[in-house]
Short mmCIF file of C-alpha atoms and ligand atoms in Angstrom, two decimals:
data_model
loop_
_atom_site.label_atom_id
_atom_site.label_comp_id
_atom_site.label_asym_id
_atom_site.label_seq_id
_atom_site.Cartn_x
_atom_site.Cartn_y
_atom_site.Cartn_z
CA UNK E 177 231.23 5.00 77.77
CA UNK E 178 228.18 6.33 75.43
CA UNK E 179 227.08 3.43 72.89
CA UNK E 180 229.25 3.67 69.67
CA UNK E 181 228.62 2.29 66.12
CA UNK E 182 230.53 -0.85 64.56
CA UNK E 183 232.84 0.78 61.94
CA UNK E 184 235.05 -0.55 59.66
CA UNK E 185 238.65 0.40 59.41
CA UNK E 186 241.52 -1.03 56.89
CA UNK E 187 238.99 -3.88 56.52
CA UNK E 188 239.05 -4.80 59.84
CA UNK E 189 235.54 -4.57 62.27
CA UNK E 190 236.33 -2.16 64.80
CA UNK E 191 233.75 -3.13 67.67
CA UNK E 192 233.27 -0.73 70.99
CA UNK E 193 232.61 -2.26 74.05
CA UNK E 194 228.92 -1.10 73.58
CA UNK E 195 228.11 -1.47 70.45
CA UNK E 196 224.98 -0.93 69.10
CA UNK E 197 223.26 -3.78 67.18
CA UNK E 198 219.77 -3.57 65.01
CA UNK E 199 217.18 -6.07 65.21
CA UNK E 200 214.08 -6.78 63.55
CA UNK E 201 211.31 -8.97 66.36
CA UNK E 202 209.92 -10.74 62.78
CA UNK E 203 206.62 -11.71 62.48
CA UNK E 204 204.90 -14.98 64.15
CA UNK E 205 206.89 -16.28 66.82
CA UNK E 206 209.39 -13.57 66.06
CA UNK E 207 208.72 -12.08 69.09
CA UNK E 208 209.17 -14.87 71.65
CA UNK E 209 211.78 -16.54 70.32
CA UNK E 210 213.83 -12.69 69.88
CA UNK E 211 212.63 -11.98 73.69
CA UNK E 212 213.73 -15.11 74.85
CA UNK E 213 217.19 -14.85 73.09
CA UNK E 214 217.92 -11.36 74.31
CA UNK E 215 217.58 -12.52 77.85
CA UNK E 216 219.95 -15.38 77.25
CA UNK E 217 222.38 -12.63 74.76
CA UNK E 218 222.19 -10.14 77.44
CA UNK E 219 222.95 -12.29 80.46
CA UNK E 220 226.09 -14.12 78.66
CA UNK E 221 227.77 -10.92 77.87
CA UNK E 222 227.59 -9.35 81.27
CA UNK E 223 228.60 -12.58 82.67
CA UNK E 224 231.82 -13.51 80.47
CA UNK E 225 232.51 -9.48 80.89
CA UNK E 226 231.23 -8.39 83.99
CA UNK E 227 229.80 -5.67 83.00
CA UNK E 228 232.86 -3.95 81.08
CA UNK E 229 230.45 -4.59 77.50
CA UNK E 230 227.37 -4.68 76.79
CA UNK E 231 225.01 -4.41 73.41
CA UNK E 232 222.88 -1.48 73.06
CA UNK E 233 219.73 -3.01 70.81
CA UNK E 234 218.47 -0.81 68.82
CA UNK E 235 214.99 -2.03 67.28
CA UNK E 236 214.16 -1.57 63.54
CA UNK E 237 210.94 -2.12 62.04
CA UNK E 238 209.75 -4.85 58.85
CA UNK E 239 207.15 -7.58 57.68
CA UNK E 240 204.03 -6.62 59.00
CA UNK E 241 205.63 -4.12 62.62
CA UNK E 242 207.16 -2.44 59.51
CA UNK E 243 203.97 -2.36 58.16
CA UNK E 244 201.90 -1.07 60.75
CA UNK E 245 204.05 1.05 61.94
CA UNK E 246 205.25 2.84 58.33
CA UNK E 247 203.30 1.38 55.88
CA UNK E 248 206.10 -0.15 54.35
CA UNK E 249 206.81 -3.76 55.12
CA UNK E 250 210.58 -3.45 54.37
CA UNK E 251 211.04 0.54 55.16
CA UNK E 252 214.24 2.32 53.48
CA UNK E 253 215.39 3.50 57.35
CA UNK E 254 215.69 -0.23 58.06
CA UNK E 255 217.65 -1.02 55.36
CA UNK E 256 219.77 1.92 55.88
CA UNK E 257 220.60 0.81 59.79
CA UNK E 258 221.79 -2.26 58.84
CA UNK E 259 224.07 -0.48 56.56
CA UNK E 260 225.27 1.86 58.60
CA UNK E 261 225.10 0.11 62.05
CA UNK E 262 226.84 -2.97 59.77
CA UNK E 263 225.94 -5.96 62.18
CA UNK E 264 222.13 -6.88 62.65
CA UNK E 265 220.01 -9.68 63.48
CA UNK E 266 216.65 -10.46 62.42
CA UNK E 267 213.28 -12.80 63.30
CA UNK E 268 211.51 -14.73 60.59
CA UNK E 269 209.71 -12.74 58.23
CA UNK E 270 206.50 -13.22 56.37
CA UNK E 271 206.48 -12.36 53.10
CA UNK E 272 203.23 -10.19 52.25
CA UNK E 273 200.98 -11.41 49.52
CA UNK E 274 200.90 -8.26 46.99
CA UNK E 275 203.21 -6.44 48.81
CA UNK E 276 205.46 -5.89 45.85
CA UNK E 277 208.30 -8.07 46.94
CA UNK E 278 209.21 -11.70 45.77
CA UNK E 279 210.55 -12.04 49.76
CA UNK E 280 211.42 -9.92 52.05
CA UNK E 281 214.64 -12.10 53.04
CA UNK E 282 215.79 -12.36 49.24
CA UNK E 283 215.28 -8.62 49.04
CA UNK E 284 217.25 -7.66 51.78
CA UNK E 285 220.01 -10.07 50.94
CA UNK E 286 220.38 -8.24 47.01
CA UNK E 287 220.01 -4.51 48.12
CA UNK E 288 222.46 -4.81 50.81
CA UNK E 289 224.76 -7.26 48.95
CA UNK E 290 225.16 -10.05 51.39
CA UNK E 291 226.45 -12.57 49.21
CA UNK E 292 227.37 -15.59 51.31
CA UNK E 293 224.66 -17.93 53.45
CA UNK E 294 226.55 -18.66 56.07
CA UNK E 295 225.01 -21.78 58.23
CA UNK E 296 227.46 -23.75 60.56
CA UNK E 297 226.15 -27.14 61.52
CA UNK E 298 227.30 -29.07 64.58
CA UNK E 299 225.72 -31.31 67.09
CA UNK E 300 224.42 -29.96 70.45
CA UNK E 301 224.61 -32.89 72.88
CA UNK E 302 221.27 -34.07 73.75
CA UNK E 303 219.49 -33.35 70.91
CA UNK E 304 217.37 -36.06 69.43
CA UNK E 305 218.63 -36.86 65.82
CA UNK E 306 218.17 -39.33 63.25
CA UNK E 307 222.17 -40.18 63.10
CA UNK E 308 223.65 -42.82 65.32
CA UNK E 309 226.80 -40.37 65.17
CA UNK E 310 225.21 -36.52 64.83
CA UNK E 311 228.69 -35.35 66.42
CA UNK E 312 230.75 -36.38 63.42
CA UNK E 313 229.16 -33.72 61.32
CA UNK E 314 230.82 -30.64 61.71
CA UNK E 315 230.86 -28.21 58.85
CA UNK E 316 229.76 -24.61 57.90
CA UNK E 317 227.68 -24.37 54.77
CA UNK E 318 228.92 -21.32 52.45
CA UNK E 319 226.58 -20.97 49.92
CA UNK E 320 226.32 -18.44 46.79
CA UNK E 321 223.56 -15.87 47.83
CA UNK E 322 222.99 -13.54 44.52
CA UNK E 323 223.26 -16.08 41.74
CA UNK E 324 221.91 -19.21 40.23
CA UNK E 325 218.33 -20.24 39.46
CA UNK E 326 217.87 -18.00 42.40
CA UNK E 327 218.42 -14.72 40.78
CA UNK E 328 215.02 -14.45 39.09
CA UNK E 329 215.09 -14.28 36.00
CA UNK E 330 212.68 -16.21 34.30
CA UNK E 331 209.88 -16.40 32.15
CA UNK E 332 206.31 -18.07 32.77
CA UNK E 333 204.90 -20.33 30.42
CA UNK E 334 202.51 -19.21 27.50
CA UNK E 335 203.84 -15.46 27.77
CA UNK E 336 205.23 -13.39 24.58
CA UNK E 337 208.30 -13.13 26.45
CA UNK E 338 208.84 -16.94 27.05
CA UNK E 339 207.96 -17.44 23.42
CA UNK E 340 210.59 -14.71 22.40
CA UNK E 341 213.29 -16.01 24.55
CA UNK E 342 212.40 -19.51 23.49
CA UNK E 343 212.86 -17.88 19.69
CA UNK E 344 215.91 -16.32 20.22
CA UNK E 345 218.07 -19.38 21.76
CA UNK E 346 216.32 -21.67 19.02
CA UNK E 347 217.34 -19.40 15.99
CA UNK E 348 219.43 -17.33 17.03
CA UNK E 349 221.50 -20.09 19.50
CA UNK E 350 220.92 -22.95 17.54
CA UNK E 351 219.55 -24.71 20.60
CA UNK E 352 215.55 -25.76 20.71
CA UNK E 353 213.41 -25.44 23.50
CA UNK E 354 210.37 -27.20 23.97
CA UNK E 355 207.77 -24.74 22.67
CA UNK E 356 205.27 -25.09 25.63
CA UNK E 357 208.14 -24.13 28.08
CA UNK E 358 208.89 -21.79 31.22
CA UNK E 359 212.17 -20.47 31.12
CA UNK E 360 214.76 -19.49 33.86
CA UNK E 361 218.32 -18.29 33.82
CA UNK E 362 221.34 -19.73 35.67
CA UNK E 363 223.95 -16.78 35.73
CA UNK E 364 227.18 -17.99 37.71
CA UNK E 365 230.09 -15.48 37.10
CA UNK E 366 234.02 -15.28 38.59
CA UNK E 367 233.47 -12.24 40.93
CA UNK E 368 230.29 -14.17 42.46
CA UNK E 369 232.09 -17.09 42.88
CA UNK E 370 235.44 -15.44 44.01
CA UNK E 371 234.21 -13.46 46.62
CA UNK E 372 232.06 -16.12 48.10
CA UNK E 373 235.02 -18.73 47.79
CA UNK E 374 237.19 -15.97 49.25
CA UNK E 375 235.02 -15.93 52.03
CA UNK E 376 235.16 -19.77 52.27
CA UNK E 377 238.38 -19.96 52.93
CA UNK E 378 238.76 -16.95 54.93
CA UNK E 379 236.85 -18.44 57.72
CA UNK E 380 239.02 -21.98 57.49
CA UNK E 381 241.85 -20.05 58.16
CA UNK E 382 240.62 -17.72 60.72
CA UNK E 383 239.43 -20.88 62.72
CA UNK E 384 241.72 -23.82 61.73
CA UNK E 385 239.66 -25.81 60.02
CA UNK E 386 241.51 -28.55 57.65
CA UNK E 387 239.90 -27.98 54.48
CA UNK E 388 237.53 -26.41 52.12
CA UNK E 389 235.31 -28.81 49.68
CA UNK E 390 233.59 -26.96 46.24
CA UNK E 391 230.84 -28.35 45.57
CA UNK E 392 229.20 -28.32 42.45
CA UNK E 393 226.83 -30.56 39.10
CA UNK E 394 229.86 -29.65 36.98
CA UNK E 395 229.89 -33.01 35.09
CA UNK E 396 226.38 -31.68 33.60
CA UNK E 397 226.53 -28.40 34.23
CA UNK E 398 230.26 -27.20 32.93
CA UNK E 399 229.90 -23.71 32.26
CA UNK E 400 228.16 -22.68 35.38
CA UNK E 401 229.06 -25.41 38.21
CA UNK E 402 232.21 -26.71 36.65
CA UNK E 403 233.24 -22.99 36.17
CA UNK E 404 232.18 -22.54 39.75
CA UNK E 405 234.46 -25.49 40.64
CA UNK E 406 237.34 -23.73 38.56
CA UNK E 407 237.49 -20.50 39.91
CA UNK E 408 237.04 -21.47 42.82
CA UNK E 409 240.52 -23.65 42.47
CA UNK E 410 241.55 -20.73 40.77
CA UNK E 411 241.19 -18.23 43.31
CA UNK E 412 242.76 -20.75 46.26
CA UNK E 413 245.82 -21.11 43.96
CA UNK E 414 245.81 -16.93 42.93
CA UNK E 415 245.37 -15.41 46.51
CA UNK E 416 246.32 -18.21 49.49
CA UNK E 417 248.98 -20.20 47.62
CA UNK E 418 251.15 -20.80 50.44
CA UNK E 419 248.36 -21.60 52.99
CA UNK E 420 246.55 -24.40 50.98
CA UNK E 421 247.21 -27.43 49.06
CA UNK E 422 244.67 -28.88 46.78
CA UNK E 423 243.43 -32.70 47.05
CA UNK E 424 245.53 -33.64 43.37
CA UNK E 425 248.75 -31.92 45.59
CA UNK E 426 248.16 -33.73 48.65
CA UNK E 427 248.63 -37.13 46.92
CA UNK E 428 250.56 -35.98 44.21
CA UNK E 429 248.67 -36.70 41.84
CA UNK E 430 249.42 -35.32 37.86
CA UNK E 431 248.32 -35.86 34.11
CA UNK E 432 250.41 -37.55 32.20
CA UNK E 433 252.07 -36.98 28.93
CA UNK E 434 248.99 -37.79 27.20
CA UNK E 435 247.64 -34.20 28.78
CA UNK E 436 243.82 -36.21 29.95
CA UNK E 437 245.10 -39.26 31.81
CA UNK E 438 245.65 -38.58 35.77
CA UNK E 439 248.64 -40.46 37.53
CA UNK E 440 250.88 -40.24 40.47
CA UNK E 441 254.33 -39.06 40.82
CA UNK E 442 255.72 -40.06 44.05
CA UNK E 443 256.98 -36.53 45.30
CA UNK E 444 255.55 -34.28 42.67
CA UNK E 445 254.29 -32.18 45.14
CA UNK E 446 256.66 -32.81 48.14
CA UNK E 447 257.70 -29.14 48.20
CA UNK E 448 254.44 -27.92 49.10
CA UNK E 449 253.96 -30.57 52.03
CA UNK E 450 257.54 -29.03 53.61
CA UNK E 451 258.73 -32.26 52.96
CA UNK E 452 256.04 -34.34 54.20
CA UNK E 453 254.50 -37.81 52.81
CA UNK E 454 251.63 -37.77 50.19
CA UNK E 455 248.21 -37.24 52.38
CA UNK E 456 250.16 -35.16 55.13
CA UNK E 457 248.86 -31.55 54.87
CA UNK E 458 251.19 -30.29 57.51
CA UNK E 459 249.07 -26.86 58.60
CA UNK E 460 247.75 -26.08 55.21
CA UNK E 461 244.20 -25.97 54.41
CA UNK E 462 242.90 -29.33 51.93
CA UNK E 463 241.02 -27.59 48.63
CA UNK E 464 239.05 -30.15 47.13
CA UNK E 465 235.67 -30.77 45.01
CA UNK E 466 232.75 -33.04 45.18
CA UNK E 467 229.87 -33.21 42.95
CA UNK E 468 226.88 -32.23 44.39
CA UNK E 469 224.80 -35.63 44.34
CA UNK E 470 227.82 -37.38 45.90
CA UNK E 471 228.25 -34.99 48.88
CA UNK E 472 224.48 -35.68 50.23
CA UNK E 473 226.17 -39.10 50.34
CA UNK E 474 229.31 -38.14 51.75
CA UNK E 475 227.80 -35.94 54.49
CA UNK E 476 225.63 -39.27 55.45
CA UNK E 477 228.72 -41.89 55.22
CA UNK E 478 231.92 -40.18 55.97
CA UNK E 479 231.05 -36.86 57.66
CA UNK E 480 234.20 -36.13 59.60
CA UNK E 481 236.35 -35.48 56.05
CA UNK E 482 234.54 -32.50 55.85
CA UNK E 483 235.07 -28.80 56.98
CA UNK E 484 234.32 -26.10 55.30
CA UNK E 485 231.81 -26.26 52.36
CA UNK E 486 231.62 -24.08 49.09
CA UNK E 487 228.45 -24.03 47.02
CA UNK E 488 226.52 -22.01 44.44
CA UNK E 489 222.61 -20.81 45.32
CA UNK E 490 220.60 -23.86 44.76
CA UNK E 491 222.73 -27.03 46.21
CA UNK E 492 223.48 -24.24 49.00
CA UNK E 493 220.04 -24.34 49.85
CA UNK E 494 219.51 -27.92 50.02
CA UNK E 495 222.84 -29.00 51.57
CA UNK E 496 222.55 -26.74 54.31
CA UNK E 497 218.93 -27.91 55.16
CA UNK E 498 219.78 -31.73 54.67
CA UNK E 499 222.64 -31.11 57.15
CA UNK E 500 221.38 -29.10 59.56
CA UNK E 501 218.75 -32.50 59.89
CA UNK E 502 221.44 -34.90 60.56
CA UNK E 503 222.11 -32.59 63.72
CA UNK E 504 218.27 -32.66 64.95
CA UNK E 505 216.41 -30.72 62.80
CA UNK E 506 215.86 -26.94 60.98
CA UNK E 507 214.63 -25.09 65.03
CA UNK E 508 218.23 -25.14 66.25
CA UNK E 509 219.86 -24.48 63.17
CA UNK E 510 221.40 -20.95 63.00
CA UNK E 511 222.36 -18.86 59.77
CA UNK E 512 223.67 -15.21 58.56
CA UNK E 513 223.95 -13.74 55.08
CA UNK E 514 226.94 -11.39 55.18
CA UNK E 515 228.78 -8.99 52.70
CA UNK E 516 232.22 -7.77 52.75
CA UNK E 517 231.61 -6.55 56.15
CA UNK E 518 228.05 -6.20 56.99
CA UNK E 519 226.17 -8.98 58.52
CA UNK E 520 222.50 -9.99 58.81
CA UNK E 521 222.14 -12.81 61.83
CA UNK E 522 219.22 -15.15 61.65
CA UNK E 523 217.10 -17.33 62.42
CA UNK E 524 216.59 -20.14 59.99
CA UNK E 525 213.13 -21.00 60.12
CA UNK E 526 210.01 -19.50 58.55
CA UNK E 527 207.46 -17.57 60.83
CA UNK E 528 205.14 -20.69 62.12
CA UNK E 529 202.39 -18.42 62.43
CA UNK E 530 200.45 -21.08 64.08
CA UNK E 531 202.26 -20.81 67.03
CA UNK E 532 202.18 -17.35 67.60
CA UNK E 533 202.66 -15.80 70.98
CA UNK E 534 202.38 -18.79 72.12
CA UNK E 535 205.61 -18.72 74.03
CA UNK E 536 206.01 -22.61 72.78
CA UNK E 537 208.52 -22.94 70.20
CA UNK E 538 212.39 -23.40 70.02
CA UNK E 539 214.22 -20.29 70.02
CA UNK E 540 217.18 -22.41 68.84
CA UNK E 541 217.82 -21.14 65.89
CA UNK E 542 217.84 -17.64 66.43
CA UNK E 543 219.66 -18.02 69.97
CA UNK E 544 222.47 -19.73 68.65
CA UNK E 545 222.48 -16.61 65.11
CA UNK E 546 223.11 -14.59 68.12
CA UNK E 547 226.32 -16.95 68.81
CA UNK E 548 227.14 -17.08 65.67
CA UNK E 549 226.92 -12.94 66.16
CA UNK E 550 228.86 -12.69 69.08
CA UNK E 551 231.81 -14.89 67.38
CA UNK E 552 231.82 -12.57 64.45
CA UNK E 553 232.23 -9.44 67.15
CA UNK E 554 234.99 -11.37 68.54
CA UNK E 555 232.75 -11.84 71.77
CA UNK E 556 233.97 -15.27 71.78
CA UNK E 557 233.60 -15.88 75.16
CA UNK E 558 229.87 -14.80 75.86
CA UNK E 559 229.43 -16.81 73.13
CA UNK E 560 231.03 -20.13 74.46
CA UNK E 561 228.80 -19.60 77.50
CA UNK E 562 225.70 -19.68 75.51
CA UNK E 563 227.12 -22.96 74.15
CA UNK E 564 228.06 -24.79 77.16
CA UNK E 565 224.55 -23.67 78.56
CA UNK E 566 222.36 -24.47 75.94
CA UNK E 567 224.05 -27.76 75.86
CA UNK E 568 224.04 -28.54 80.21
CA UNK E 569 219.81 -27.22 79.47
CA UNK E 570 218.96 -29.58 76.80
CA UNK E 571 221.21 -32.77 78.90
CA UNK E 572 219.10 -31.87 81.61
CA UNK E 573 216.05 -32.66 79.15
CA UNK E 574 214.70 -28.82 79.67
CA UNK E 575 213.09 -28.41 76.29
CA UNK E 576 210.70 -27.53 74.36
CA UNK E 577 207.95 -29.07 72.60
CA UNK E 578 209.99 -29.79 69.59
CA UNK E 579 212.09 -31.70 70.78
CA UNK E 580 210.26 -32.77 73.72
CA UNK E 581 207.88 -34.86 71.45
CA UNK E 582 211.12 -37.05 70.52
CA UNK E 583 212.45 -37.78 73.78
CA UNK E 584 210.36 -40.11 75.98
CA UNK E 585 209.02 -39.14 78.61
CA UNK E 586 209.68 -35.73 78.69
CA UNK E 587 207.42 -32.56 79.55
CA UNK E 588 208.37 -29.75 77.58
CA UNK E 589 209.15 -26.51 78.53
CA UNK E 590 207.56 -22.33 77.48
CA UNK E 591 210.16 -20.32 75.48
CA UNK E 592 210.92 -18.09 78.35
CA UNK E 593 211.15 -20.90 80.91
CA UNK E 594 213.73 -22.79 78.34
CA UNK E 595 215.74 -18.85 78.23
CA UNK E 596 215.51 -18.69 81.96
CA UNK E 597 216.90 -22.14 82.41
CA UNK E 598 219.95 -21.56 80.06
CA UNK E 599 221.13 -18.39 82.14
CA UNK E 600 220.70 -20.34 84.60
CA UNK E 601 223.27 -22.69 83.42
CA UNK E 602 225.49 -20.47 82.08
CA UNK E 603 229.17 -20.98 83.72
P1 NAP S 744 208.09 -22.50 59.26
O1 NAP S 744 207.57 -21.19 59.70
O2 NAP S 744 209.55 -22.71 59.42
O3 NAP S 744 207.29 -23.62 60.07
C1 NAP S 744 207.19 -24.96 59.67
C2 NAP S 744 207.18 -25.87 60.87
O4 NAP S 744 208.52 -25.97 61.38
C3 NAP S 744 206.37 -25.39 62.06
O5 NAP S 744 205.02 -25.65 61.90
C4 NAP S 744 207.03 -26.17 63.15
O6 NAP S 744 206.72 -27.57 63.06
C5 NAP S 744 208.48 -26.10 62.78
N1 NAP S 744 209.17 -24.93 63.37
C6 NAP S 744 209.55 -23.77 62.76
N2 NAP S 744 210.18 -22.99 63.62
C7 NAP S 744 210.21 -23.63 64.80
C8 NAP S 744 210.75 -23.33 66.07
N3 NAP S 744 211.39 -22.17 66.33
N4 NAP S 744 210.60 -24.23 67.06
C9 NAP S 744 209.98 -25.40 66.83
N5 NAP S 744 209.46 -25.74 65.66
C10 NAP S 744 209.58 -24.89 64.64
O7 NAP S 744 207.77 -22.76 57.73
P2 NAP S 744 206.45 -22.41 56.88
O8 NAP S 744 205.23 -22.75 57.66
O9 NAP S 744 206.71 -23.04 55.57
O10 NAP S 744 206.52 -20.83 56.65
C11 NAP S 744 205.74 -19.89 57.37
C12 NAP S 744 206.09 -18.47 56.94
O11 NAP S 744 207.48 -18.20 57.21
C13 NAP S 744 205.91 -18.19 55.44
O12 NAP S 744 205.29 -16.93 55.31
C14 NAP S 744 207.32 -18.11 54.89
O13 NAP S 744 207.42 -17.24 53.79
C15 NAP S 744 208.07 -17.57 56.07
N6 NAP S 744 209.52 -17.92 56.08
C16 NAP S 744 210.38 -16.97 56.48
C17 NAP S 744 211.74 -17.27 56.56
C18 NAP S 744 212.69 -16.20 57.03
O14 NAP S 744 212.27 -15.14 57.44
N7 NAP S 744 213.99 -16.44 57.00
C19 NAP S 744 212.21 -18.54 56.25
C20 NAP S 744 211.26 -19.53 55.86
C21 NAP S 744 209.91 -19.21 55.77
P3 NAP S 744 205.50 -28.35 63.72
O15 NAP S 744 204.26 -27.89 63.00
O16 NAP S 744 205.83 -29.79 63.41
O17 NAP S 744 205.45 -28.08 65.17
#
């Protein structure tokens, strides 16, 4: 059969058995670690299907290939493929100095609409880590992609439009500014925070997992976090009502009389356990919220009572990194931004430009994007291969110089060698 197009039918992914998938290399090391992954990609499908499917890669051109080879560093036919082709992955990209873009990665994400940062973090056995218990973190990081601080809007310090904004919200507002200010906006709206909480708890129920935690500053922040944190309850208890139970449910917890004081009635919410006792969820999926500075804690001290995590822009960003270091570090950390249906795989770190063609660094990150890719085709088992091989490879202390450096006595390994050892292992 001729390669065939992802399409998209009654909102379902319709995926042929050669499908053909985008990619950009990426600048830097993009093109060792994306050579060294589509070895290991390649490999792991015709293994798990001997043969019977296969992706047909189709390269697209940005950063500075895009450059040279159209002028543009983030061409309109690229953007288009990903559109129209609707599952992609990408290398790290440089963002050019001048170019006209605030980054390539943010621009992508806005014109094509992918509004969740996707970023599941579990432990690969054998990985050095920090964590005397890296395994008991095991969650996947949904974070708010168009909104926040991160939507650029703001105003540098000193210019007539700082001083006019600063103006208006002082007279107009009735709320003073500091005169010698910058300025920036924090939008955070229902249908951003719907769809992305949608998504949230789309994925717990597609893959069992026991709950999904909001979390938010909405104790400082009420009107943007603590609205975040409604909705989001909102939504759970509008669209999935008799799939989840929320935390207050679970132990039946109520306000009293008074209308501000919370207290338990034994039972209150019996109905929705099927019967069960307070803190027995039965199958349904646990909603519950945690303010922001206590779930850097809570990822640290009790790691296993989490699943599935909900966050606007900015605590998105820095969750995901500080947990994606309790498993060993940012190189094997993979990541995709996706839409309503399209989805951009990738790597997680920048371009390390120092290490160019090198064939020296991890390909971790984007290797396991590629899982992450397959899993989303419904590929599921090429993709457990890649697992189970990447984890037998990295036992067998074949790695490279990343993590070579924190293991004692080990040599580390090229890019390609670490790729050629992992089909190697794959079952
Ligand atoms: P970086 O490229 O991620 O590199 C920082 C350091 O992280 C490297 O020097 C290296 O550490 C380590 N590292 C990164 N990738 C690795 C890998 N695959 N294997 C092993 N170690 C790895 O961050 P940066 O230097 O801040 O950024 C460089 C450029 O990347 C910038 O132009 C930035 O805009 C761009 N960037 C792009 C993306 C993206 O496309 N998604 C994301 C972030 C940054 P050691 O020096 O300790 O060996």
């Amino acid at each position: 059969m001729a390669p065939e197009r992802i399409t998209v039918t009654d909102g379902k992914l319709e995926v042929p058995d050669k499908p053909i998938i985008p990619f950009i290399e990426g600048d830097g090391i993009g093109a060792d670690i994306t050579s060294a992954s589509m070895v290991v990609w390649n490999a792991a499908v015709k293994k798990a299907y001997g043969g019977k499917k296969r992706i047909e890669w189709k390269e697209i051109y940005a950063g500075e290939k895009g450059f040279d080879k159209t002028g543009s560093y983030l061409p309109d036919e690229t953007v288009e493929a990903i559109r129209e082709y609707v599952v992609a992955i990408k290398g790290p990209l440089t963002t050019p100095v001048g170019g006209g873009f605030r980054s390539l990665n943010v621009t992508l994400r806005q014109v094509l609409d992918l509004y969740a940062c996707v970023r599941p973090v579990s432990y690969v056995r054998g990985v050095p880590s920090p964590m005397k218990h890296p395994e008991k973190l095991d969650v996947v990081v949904f974070r708010e992609n168009t909104e926040d601080v991160y939507s650029g809007i703001e105003w540098e310090q000193g210019t007539p439009d700082a001083r006019k904004i600063i103006d208006f919200i002082g007279s107009e507002m009735g709320k003073p500014i500091r005169a010698d200010s910058g300025v920036g906006i924090k939008p955070i709206s229902i249908t951003g925070t719907k769809r992305l909480v949608r998504k949230a708890i789309e994925h717990a129920i597609s893959k069992n997992r026991s709950s999904v935690t909001l979390v938010h500053k909405g104790n400082i922040m009420k009107y943007t976090e603590g609205a975040f944190k409604e909705w989001g309850y909102e939504l759970a208890a509008q669209e999935y009502r008799d799939r989840v139970i929320t935390e207050s449910e679970l132990w039946d917890r109520v306000i009293a009389d008074d209308g501000v004081t919370p207290t338990t009635e034994e039972g209150a919410f019996a109905h929705l356990r099927g019967g069960r006792p307070a803190g027995d969820p039965g199958d349904r999926i646990v909603i519950k919220d945690r303010i922001a500075d206590q779930m850097f804690q809570q990822v640290l001290l009790r790691p296993d009572e989490y699943a599935v995590l909900a966050l606007p822009n900015l605590n998105g960003d820095y969750l995901s990194d500080a947990c994606a270091a309790q498993v060993g570090g940012l190189g094997m950390a993979p990541g995709a931004n996706i839409g309503d249906y399209t989805a951009l795989f990738e790597a997680t770190h920048g371009t390390a430009p120092k290490y160019r063609n090198m064939d020296k660094v991890n390909p971790g990150s984007l290797l396991l994007s590629g899982v992450m890719m397959l899993e989303y085709l419904g590929w599921n088992e090429a993709a457990q291969g890649i697992r189970d091989a990447l984890e037998k490879t990295i036992l067998n202390k074949t790695v490279t110089y990343d993590l070579a450096r924190q293991l004692e006595g080990v040599e580390p390994v090229k890019t390609s060698e670490l790729a050629r050892a992992i089909v190697d292992n794959l079952p």
